mmCIF file of C-alpha atoms in Angstrom:
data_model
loop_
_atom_site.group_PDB
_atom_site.id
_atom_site.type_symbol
_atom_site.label_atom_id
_atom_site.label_comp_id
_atom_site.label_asym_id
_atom_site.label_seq_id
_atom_site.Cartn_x
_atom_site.Cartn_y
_atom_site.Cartn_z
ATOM 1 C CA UNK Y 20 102.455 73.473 64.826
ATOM 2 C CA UNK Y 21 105.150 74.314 67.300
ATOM 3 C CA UNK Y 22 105.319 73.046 70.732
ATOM 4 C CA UNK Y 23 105.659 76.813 72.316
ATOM 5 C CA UNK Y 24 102.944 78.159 70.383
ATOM 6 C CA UNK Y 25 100.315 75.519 71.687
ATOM 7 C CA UNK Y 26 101.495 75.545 75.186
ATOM 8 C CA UNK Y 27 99.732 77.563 77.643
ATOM 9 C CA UNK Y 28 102.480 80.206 78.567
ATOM 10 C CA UNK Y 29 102.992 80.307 74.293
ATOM 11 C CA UNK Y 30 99.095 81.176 74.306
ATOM 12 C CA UNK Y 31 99.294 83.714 77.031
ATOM 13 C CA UNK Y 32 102.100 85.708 75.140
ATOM 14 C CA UNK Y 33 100.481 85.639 71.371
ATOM 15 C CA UNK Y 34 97.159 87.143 73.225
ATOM 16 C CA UNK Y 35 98.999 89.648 74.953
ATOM 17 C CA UNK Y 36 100.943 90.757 72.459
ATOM 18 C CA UNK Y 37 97.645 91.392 70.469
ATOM 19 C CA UNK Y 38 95.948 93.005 73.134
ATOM 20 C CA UNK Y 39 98.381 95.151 72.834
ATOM 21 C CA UNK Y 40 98.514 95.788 69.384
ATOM 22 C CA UNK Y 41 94.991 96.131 69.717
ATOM 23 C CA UNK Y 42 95.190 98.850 72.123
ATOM 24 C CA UNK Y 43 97.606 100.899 70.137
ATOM 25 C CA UNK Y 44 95.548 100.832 67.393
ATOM 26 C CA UNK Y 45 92.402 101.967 68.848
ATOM 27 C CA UNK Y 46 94.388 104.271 70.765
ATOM 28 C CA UNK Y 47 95.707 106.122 67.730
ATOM 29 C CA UNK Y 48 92.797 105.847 65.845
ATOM 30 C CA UNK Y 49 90.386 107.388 68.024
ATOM 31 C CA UNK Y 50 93.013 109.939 69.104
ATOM 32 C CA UNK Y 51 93.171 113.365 67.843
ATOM 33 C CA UNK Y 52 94.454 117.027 69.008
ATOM 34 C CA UNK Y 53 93.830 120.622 68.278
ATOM 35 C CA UNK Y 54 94.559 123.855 69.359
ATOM 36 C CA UNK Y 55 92.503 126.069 71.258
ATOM 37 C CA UNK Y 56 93.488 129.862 70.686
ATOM 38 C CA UNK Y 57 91.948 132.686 73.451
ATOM 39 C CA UNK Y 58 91.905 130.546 76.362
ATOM 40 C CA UNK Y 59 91.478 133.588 78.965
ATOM 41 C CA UNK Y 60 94.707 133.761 81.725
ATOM 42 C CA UNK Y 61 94.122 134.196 85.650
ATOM 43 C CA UNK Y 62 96.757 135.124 87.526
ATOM 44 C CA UNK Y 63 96.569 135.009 92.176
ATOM 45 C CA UNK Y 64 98.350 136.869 94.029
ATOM 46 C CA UNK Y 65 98.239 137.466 98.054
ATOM 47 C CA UNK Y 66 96.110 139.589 99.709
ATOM 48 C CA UNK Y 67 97.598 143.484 99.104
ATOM 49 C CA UNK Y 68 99.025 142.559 96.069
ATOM 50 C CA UNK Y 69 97.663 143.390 93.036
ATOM 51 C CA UNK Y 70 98.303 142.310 89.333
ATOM 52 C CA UNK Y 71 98.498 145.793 86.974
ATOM 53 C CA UNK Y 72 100.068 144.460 84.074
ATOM 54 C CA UNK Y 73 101.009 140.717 82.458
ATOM 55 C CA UNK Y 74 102.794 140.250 79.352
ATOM 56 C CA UNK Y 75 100.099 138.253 77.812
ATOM 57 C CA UNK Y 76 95.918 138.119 78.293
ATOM 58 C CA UNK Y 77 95.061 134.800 76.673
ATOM 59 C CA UNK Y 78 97.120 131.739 75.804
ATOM 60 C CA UNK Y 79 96.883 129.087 73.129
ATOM 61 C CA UNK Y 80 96.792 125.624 74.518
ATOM 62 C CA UNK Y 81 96.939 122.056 71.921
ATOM 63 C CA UNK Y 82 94.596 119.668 73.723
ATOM 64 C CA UNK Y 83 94.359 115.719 72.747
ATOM 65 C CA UNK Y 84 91.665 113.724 73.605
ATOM 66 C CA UNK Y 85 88.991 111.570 71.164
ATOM 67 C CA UNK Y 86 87.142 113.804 68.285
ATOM 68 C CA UNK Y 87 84.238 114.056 70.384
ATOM 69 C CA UNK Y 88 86.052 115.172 73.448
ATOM 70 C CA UNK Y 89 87.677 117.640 71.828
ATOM 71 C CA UNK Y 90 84.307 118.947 70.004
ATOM 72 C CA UNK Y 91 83.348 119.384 73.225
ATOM 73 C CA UNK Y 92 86.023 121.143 74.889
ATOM 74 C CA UNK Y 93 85.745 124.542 73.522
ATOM 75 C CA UNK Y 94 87.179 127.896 74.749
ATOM 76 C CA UNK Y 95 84.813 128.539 77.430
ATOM 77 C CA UNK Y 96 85.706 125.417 79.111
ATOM 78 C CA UNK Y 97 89.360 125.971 78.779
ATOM 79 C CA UNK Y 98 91.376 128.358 81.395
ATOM 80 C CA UNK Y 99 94.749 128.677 83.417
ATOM 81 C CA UNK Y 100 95.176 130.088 86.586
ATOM 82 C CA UNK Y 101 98.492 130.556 87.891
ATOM 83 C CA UNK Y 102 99.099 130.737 91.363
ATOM 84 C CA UNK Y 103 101.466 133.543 92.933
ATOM 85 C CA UNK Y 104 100.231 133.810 95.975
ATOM 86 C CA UNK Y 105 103.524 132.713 97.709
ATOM 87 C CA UNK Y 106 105.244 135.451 95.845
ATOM 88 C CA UNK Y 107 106.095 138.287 97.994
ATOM 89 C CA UNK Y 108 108.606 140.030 95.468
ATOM 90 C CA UNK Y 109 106.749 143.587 94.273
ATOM 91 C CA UNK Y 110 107.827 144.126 90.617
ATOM 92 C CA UNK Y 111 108.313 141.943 87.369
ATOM 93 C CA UNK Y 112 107.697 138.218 88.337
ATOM 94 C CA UNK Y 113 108.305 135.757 85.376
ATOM 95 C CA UNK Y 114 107.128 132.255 85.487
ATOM 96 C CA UNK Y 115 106.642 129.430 83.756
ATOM 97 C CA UNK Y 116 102.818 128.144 82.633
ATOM 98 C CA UNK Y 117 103.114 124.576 83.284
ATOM 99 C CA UNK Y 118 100.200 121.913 82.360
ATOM 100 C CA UNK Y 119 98.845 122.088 85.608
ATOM 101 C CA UNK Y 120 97.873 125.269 85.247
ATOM 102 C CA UNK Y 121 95.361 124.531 82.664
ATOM 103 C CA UNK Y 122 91.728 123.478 83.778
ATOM 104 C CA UNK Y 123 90.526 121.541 81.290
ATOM 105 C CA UNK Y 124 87.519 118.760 80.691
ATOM 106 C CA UNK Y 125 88.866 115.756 82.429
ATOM 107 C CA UNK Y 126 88.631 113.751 79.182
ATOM 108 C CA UNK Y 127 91.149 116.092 77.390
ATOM 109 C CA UNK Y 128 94.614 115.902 78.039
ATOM 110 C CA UNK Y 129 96.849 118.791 77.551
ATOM 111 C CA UNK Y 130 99.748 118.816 75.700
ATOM 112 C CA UNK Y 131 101.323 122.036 75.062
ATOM 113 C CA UNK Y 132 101.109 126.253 75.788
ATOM 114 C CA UNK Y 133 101.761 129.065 74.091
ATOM 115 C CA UNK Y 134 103.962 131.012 75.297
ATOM 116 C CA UNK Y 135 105.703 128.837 78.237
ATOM 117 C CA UNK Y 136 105.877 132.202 80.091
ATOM 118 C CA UNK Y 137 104.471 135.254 81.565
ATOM 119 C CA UNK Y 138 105.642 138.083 83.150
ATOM 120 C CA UNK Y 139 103.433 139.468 85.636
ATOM 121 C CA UNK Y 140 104.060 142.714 87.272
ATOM 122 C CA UNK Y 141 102.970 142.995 90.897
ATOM 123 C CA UNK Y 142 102.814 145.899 92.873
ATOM 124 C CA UNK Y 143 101.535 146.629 96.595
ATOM 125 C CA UNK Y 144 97.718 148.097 96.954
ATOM 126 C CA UNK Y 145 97.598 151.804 97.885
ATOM 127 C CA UNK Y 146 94.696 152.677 100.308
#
């Protein structure tokens, strides 16, 4: 046998290297994604401000996660709220739906939105 592979540093490096390995594999294998379609769309804005139009109602959002996670994660369990409430512009506001916008099981992991934008028209409330 060779001297490196018998030493103790040798050793150390062959079992993390298949750790590894071992990791990636599971990883993969148990890892799966699918798209949820519908997931309903919350939009903030300040106080006096109100939303009367945005160019979309729901999004579509891919989730990953294991297949029992993402049995789990349905729909109802899936929404994105995006924050304006430091807008003060009145009219058309686009912005960007980012993956922190989505609240989401904390087993999934989200990994993409459709459509990457909204435009949201604000206006001032009338008393």
């Amino acid at each position: 046998m060779r001297p490196w592979l018998v030493s103790e540093t040798g050793l150390k490096i062959v079992a993390l290297v298949l750790a590894m390995f071992t990791w990636f594999f599971v990883k993969a294998v148990t890892s799966d994604s699918r798209t949820v379609e519908g997931v309903p769309l919350e939009i903030k804005v300040r106080p006096g401000l109100t939303v009367s139009e945005t160019s979309v109602k729901t999004l579509n959002v891919t989730v990953r996660g294991t297949t029992e996670d993402l049995r789990l994660a349905s729909r109802n369990e899936l929404f994105a709220v995006i924050d304006l409430t430091y807008e003060e512009k009145v009219g058309n506001v686009q912005t960007a739906i980012k993956p922190e916008a989505i609240r989401h099981p904390r087993r999934v992991q989200v990994v993409a939105i459709e459509p990457t934008n909204v435009v949201v028209r604000i206006e001032k409330v009338v008393e």
